[in-house]
Amino acid sequence: MALRNVREQGDAILGKISKEVKEVTPRTAELIEDMLDTMYEANGVGLAAAQVGVLKRIFVVDVTGEDPFVFINPRILETKGEQSGQEGCLSVPGKTGIVTRPNYVKVEAYDENMEHFVLEAEELLARAICHEYDHLDGHLYVEKVEGRLMDVEELQEEESEEA
Ligand code: ZN
């Protein structure tokens, strides 16, 4: 298991456009393994290669903690509906904000063996895919936050007051 350093907001690499992957070399396979390790270690639900400083069109997502998906050269084919909810990012630690995303996405990509697949996703998985996809084009969710970005701690205080 190898953890990679997660780049944080303000790091120029997070604003860059990632490049298509032509083949999964042993180095790429190692990158993907490390990305999964890094995501799980940080209790994240997704991580894009750019977040660990590699400008390749790769991201990993796992919204349940036991069902990881690897997306290489993904393309979003279709979106439907809307969902509004809290979002966070390992590159923007301690912060959260409300973002509206499609409630459904149909995406095609290649997996870690460069096998093509099409996935239809809803709700949290759809949100995570859209969030990670944005990283490939140099965008952070903070650009899409409605209202203001909040501290996670501040939000937890508000929630405990409500309860
Ligand atoms: Zn992110």
PDB file of C-alpha atoms and ligand atoms in Angstrom:
ATOM      1  CA  MET A   1       0.000   0.000   0.000  1.00  0.00           C
ATOM      2  CA  ALA A   2       1.308   3.387  -0.975  1.00  0.00           C
ATOM      3  CA  LEU A   3      -0.266   6.688  -0.176  1.00  0.00           C
ATOM      4  CA  ARG A   4       0.186   9.718  -2.391  1.00  0.00           C
ATOM      5  CA  ASN A   5       0.223  13.318  -1.346  1.00  0.00           C
ATOM      6  CA  VAL A   6      -3.149  14.966  -2.100  1.00  0.00           C
ATOM      7  CA  ARG A   7      -2.772  18.377  -3.702  1.00  0.00           C
ATOM      8  CA  GLU A   8      -4.846  21.126  -2.156  1.00  0.00           C
ATOM      9  CA  GLN A   9      -6.748  24.100  -3.505  1.00  0.00           C
ATOM     10  CA  GLY A  10      -4.279  26.747  -4.623  1.00  0.00           C
ATOM     11  CA  ASP A  11      -2.003  24.169  -6.255  1.00  0.00           C
ATOM     12  CA  ALA A  12      -1.855  25.072  -9.978  1.00  0.00           C
ATOM     13  CA  ILE A  13      -2.075  21.430 -11.079  1.00  0.00           C
ATOM     14  CA  LEU A  14      -5.705  21.284  -9.923  1.00  0.00           C
ATOM     15  CA  GLY A  15      -6.617  23.861 -12.574  1.00  0.00           C
ATOM     16  CA  LYS A  16      -5.065  21.967 -15.475  1.00  0.00           C
ATOM     17  CA  ILE A  17      -6.715  19.740 -18.070  1.00  0.00           C
ATOM     18  CA  SER A  18      -5.729  16.072 -17.790  1.00  0.00           C
ATOM     19  CA  LYS A  19      -4.622  14.071 -20.824  1.00  0.00           C
ATOM     20  CA  GLU A  20      -6.143  10.937 -22.368  1.00  0.00           C
ATOM     21  CA  VAL A  21      -4.586   7.644 -21.335  1.00  0.00           C
ATOM     22  CA  LYS A  22      -3.327   5.546 -24.273  1.00  0.00           C
ATOM     23  CA  GLU A  23      -2.410   2.390 -22.372  1.00  0.00           C
ATOM     24  CA  VAL A  24      -2.244   1.114 -18.831  1.00  0.00           C
ATOM     25  CA  THR A  25       1.459   0.665 -18.205  1.00  0.00           C
ATOM     26  CA  PRO A  26       2.746  -0.885 -14.959  1.00  0.00           C
ATOM     27  CA  ARG A  27       3.242   2.685 -13.762  1.00  0.00           C
ATOM     28  CA  THR A  28      -0.390   3.548 -14.508  1.00  0.00           C
ATOM     29  CA  ALA A  29      -1.547   0.394 -12.695  1.00  0.00           C
ATOM     30  CA  GLU A  30       0.514   1.416  -9.680  1.00  0.00           C
ATOM     31  CA  LEU A  31      -0.953   4.924  -9.822  1.00  0.00           C
ATOM     32  CA  ILE A  32      -4.493   3.473  -9.767  1.00  0.00           C
ATOM     33  CA  GLU A  33      -3.668   1.207  -6.797  1.00  0.00           C
ATOM     34  CA  ASP A  34      -2.172   4.161  -4.940  1.00  0.00           C
ATOM     35  CA  MET A  35      -5.181   6.346  -5.749  1.00  0.00           C
ATOM     36  CA  LEU A  36      -7.531   3.751  -4.225  1.00  0.00           C
ATOM     37  CA  ASP A  37      -5.324   3.422  -1.126  1.00  0.00           C
ATOM     38  CA  THR A  38      -5.154   7.202  -0.773  1.00  0.00           C
ATOM     39  CA  MET A  39      -8.910   7.608  -1.195  1.00  0.00           C
ATOM     40  CA  TYR A  40      -9.741   4.941   1.395  1.00  0.00           C
ATOM     41  CA  GLU A  41      -7.148   6.245   3.866  1.00  0.00           C
ATOM     42  CA  ALA A  42      -8.730   9.719   3.673  1.00  0.00           C
ATOM     43  CA  ASN A  43     -12.296   8.331   3.885  1.00  0.00           C
ATOM     44  CA  GLY A  44     -13.061   9.861   0.518  1.00  0.00           C
ATOM     45  CA  VAL A  45     -15.630   8.626  -1.993  1.00  0.00           C
ATOM     46  CA  GLY A  46     -13.598   9.631  -5.027  1.00  0.00           C
ATOM     47  CA  LEU A  47     -10.194  10.776  -6.188  1.00  0.00           C
ATOM     48  CA  ALA A  48      -8.887  12.013  -9.536  1.00  0.00           C
ATOM     49  CA  ALA A  49      -5.303  11.539 -10.736  1.00  0.00           C
ATOM     50  CA  ALA A  50      -4.794  15.313 -10.906  1.00  0.00           C
ATOM     51  CA  GLN A  51      -5.363  15.422  -7.138  1.00  0.00           C
ATOM     52  CA  VAL A  52      -2.217  13.366  -6.649  1.00  0.00           C
ATOM     53  CA  GLY A  53      -0.329  15.461  -9.190  1.00  0.00           C
ATOM     54  CA  VAL A  54      -0.716  13.280 -12.293  1.00  0.00           C
ATOM     55  CA  LEU A  55      -2.505  14.868 -15.254  1.00  0.00           C
ATOM     56  CA  LYS A  56      -4.104  11.727 -16.664  1.00  0.00           C
ATOM     57  CA  ARG A  57      -7.836  11.240 -17.316  1.00  0.00           C
ATOM     58  CA  ILE A  58      -8.303   8.729 -14.513  1.00  0.00           C
ATOM     59  CA  PHE A  59     -10.469   8.782 -11.416  1.00  0.00           C
ATOM     60  CA  VAL A  60     -11.630   6.285  -8.833  1.00  0.00           C
ATOM     61  CA  VAL A  61     -14.965   6.317  -7.028  1.00  0.00           C
ATOM     62  CA  ASP A  62     -16.391   4.196  -4.234  1.00  0.00           C
ATOM     63  CA  VAL A  63     -19.512   5.464  -2.504  1.00  0.00           C
ATOM     64  CA  THR A  64     -20.083   2.342  -0.369  1.00  0.00           C
ATOM     65  CA  GLY A  65     -16.535   1.553   0.749  1.00  0.00           C
ATOM     66  CA  GLU A  66     -16.606  -1.868  -0.864  1.00  0.00           C
ATOM     67  CA  ASP A  67     -17.364  -1.328  -4.516  1.00  0.00           C
ATOM     68  CA  PRO A  68     -14.600   0.650  -6.229  1.00  0.00           C
ATOM     69  CA  PHE A  69     -14.914   1.818  -9.816  1.00  0.00           C
ATOM     70  CA  VAL A  70     -11.933   2.873 -11.911  1.00  0.00           C
ATOM     71  CA  PHE A  71     -12.667   5.276 -14.757  1.00  0.00           C
ATOM     72  CA  ILE A  72     -10.111   5.873 -17.501  1.00  0.00           C
ATOM     73  CA  ASN A  73     -10.869   8.375 -20.293  1.00  0.00           C
ATOM     74  CA  PRO A  74     -14.496   8.719 -19.142  1.00  0.00           C
ATOM     75  CA  ARG A  75     -17.164  10.450 -21.185  1.00  0.00           C
ATOM     76  CA  ILE A  76     -20.527  11.482 -19.816  1.00  0.00           C
ATOM     77  CA  LEU A  77     -23.096  10.369 -22.387  1.00  0.00           C
ATOM     78  CA  GLU A  78     -26.314  11.491 -20.769  1.00  0.00           C
ATOM     79  CA  THR A  79     -27.564  13.268 -17.660  1.00  0.00           C
ATOM     80  CA  LYS A  80     -31.073  13.557 -16.226  1.00  0.00           C
ATOM     81  CA  GLY A  81     -32.751  15.304 -13.346  1.00  0.00           C
ATOM     82  CA  GLU A  82     -31.234  17.245 -10.490  1.00  0.00           C
ATOM     83  CA  GLN A  83     -30.063  16.683  -6.950  1.00  0.00           C
ATOM     84  CA  SER A  84     -28.906  19.268  -4.469  1.00  0.00           C
ATOM     85  CA  GLY A  85     -26.682  18.302  -1.590  1.00  0.00           C
ATOM     86  CA  GLN A  86     -23.545  18.702   0.479  1.00  0.00           C
ATOM     87  CA  GLU A  87     -20.288  18.109  -1.274  1.00  0.00           C
ATOM     88  CA  GLY A  88     -16.698  18.046  -0.150  1.00  0.00           C
ATOM     89  CA  CYS A  89     -13.327  17.352  -1.709  1.00  0.00           C
ATOM     90  CA  LEU A  90     -10.064  15.877  -0.425  1.00  0.00           C
ATOM     91  CA  SER A  91      -8.328  18.828  -2.095  1.00  0.00           C
ATOM     92  CA  VAL A  92     -10.401  21.315  -0.086  1.00  0.00           C
ATOM     93  CA  PRO A  93     -10.044  19.834   3.418  1.00  0.00           C
ATOM     94  CA  GLY A  94     -12.479  20.742   6.161  1.00  0.00           C
ATOM     95  CA  LYS A  95     -14.912  22.499   3.829  1.00  0.00           C
ATOM     96  CA  THR A  96     -18.330  21.665   2.464  1.00  0.00           C
ATOM     97  CA  GLY A  97     -20.966  23.335   0.330  1.00  0.00           C
ATOM     98  CA  ILE A  98     -24.225  22.754  -1.486  1.00  0.00           C
ATOM     99  CA  VAL A  99     -23.914  21.785  -5.136  1.00  0.00           C
ATOM    100  CA  THR A 100     -26.635  20.877  -7.620  1.00  0.00           C
ATOM    101  CA  ARG A 101     -25.736  17.955  -9.884  1.00  0.00           C
ATOM    102  CA  PRO A 102     -27.631  15.690 -12.255  1.00  0.00           C
ATOM    103  CA  ASN A 103     -29.454  12.907 -10.396  1.00  0.00           C
ATOM    104  CA  TYR A 104     -28.610  10.416 -13.149  1.00  0.00           C
ATOM    105  CA  VAL A 105     -25.587  10.031 -15.356  1.00  0.00           C
ATOM    106  CA  LYS A 106     -24.732   7.547 -18.056  1.00  0.00           C
ATOM    107  CA  VAL A 107     -20.986   7.355 -18.457  1.00  0.00           C
ATOM    108  CA  GLU A 108     -18.635   5.328 -20.595  1.00  0.00           C
ATOM    109  CA  ALA A 109     -15.033   4.680 -19.670  1.00  0.00           C
ATOM    110  CA  TYR A 110     -12.278   2.081 -19.596  1.00  0.00           C
ATOM    111  CA  ASP A 111     -11.401   0.146 -16.468  1.00  0.00           C
ATOM    112  CA  GLU A 112      -7.932  -0.667 -15.110  1.00  0.00           C
ATOM    113  CA  ASN A 113      -7.611  -3.423 -17.760  1.00  0.00           C
ATOM    114  CA  MET A 114      -8.606  -0.968 -20.514  1.00  0.00           C
ATOM    115  CA  GLU A 115     -11.915  -2.822 -20.901  1.00  0.00           C
ATOM    116  CA  HIS A 116     -14.676  -0.535 -22.098  1.00  0.00           C
ATOM    117  CA  PHE A 117     -17.789  -0.220 -19.941  1.00  0.00           C
ATOM    118  CA  VAL A 118     -20.942   1.830 -19.718  1.00  0.00           C
ATOM    119  CA  LEU A 119     -22.372   2.643 -16.312  1.00  0.00           C
ATOM    120  CA  GLU A 120     -25.662   4.209 -15.337  1.00  0.00           C
ATOM    121  CA  ALA A 121     -25.527   5.876 -11.943  1.00  0.00           C
ATOM    122  CA  GLU A 122     -27.938   7.732  -9.708  1.00  0.00           C
ATOM    123  CA  GLU A 123     -27.847   9.848  -6.569  1.00  0.00           C
ATOM    124  CA  LEU A 124     -24.556   9.762  -4.637  1.00  0.00           C
ATOM    125  CA  LEU A 125     -22.713   7.727  -7.268  1.00  0.00           C
ATOM    126  CA  ALA A 126     -23.877  10.129  -9.999  1.00  0.00           C
ATOM    127  CA  ARG A 127     -22.765  13.080  -7.849  1.00  0.00           C
ATOM    128  CA  ALA A 128     -19.342  11.538  -7.222  1.00  0.00           C
ATOM    129  CA  ILE A 129     -18.816  10.800 -10.929  1.00  0.00           C
ATOM    130  CA  CYS A 130     -19.699  14.390 -11.907  1.00  0.00           C
ATOM    131  CA  HIS A 131     -17.432  15.787  -9.188  1.00  0.00           C
ATOM    132  CA  GLU A 132     -14.459  13.652 -10.236  1.00  0.00           C
ATOM    133  CA  TYR A 133     -15.109  14.275 -13.920  1.00  0.00           C
ATOM    134  CA  ASP A 134     -14.787  18.007 -13.270  1.00  0.00           C
ATOM    135  CA  HIS A 135     -11.287  17.434 -11.839  1.00  0.00           C
ATOM    136  CA  LEU A 136     -10.181  16.057 -15.227  1.00  0.00           C
ATOM    137  CA  ASP A 137     -10.939  19.438 -16.755  1.00  0.00           C
ATOM    138  CA  GLY A 138      -9.363  21.446 -13.977  1.00  0.00           C
ATOM    139  CA  HIS A 139     -12.537  22.355 -12.093  1.00  0.00           C
ATOM    140  CA  LEU A 140     -13.216  22.201  -8.355  1.00  0.00           C
ATOM    141  CA  TYR A 141     -16.680  21.917  -6.811  1.00  0.00           C
ATOM    142  CA  VAL A 142     -16.145  25.221  -4.980  1.00  0.00           C
ATOM    143  CA  GLU A 143     -16.837  26.967  -8.312  1.00  0.00           C
ATOM    144  CA  LYS A 144     -20.355  25.502  -8.234  1.00  0.00           C
ATOM    145  CA  VAL A 145     -21.257  25.988  -4.572  1.00  0.00           C
ATOM    146  CA  GLU A 146     -24.595  27.679  -3.952  1.00  0.00           C
ATOM    147  CA  GLY A 147     -24.471  30.133  -1.106  1.00  0.00           C
ATOM    148  CA  ARG A 148     -21.162  29.917   0.683  1.00  0.00           C
ATOM    149  CA  LEU A 149     -18.532  27.371   1.438  1.00  0.00           C
ATOM    150  CA  MET A 150     -18.817  26.270   5.063  1.00  0.00           C
ATOM    151  CA  ASP A 151     -16.451  24.678   7.532  1.00  0.00           C
ATOM    152  CA  VAL A 152     -17.378  21.071   8.197  1.00  0.00           C
ATOM    153  CA  GLU A 153     -17.172  21.822  11.948  1.00  0.00           C
ATOM    154  CA  GLU A 154     -19.525  24.780  11.597  1.00  0.00           C
ATOM    155  CA  LEU A 155     -22.025  22.576   9.775  1.00  0.00           C
ATOM    156  CA  GLN A 156     -21.829  19.885  12.463  1.00  0.00           C
ATOM    157  CA  GLU A 157     -22.555  22.515  15.133  1.00  0.00           C
ATOM    158  CA  GLU A 158     -25.610  23.724  13.200  1.00  0.00           C
ATOM    159  CA  GLU A 159     -26.861  20.185  12.828  1.00  0.00           C
ATOM    160  CA  SER A 160     -26.483  19.440  16.518  1.00  0.00           C
ATOM    161  CA  GLU A 161     -28.396  22.638  17.333  1.00  0.00           C
ATOM    162  CA  GLU A 162     -31.209  21.493  15.067  1.00  0.00           C
ATOM    163  CA  ALA A 163     -31.266  18.073  16.713  1.00  0.00           C
TER     164      ALA A 163
HETATM  165 ZN    ZN B   1     -12.663  16.606  -5.485  1.00  0.00          ZN
END
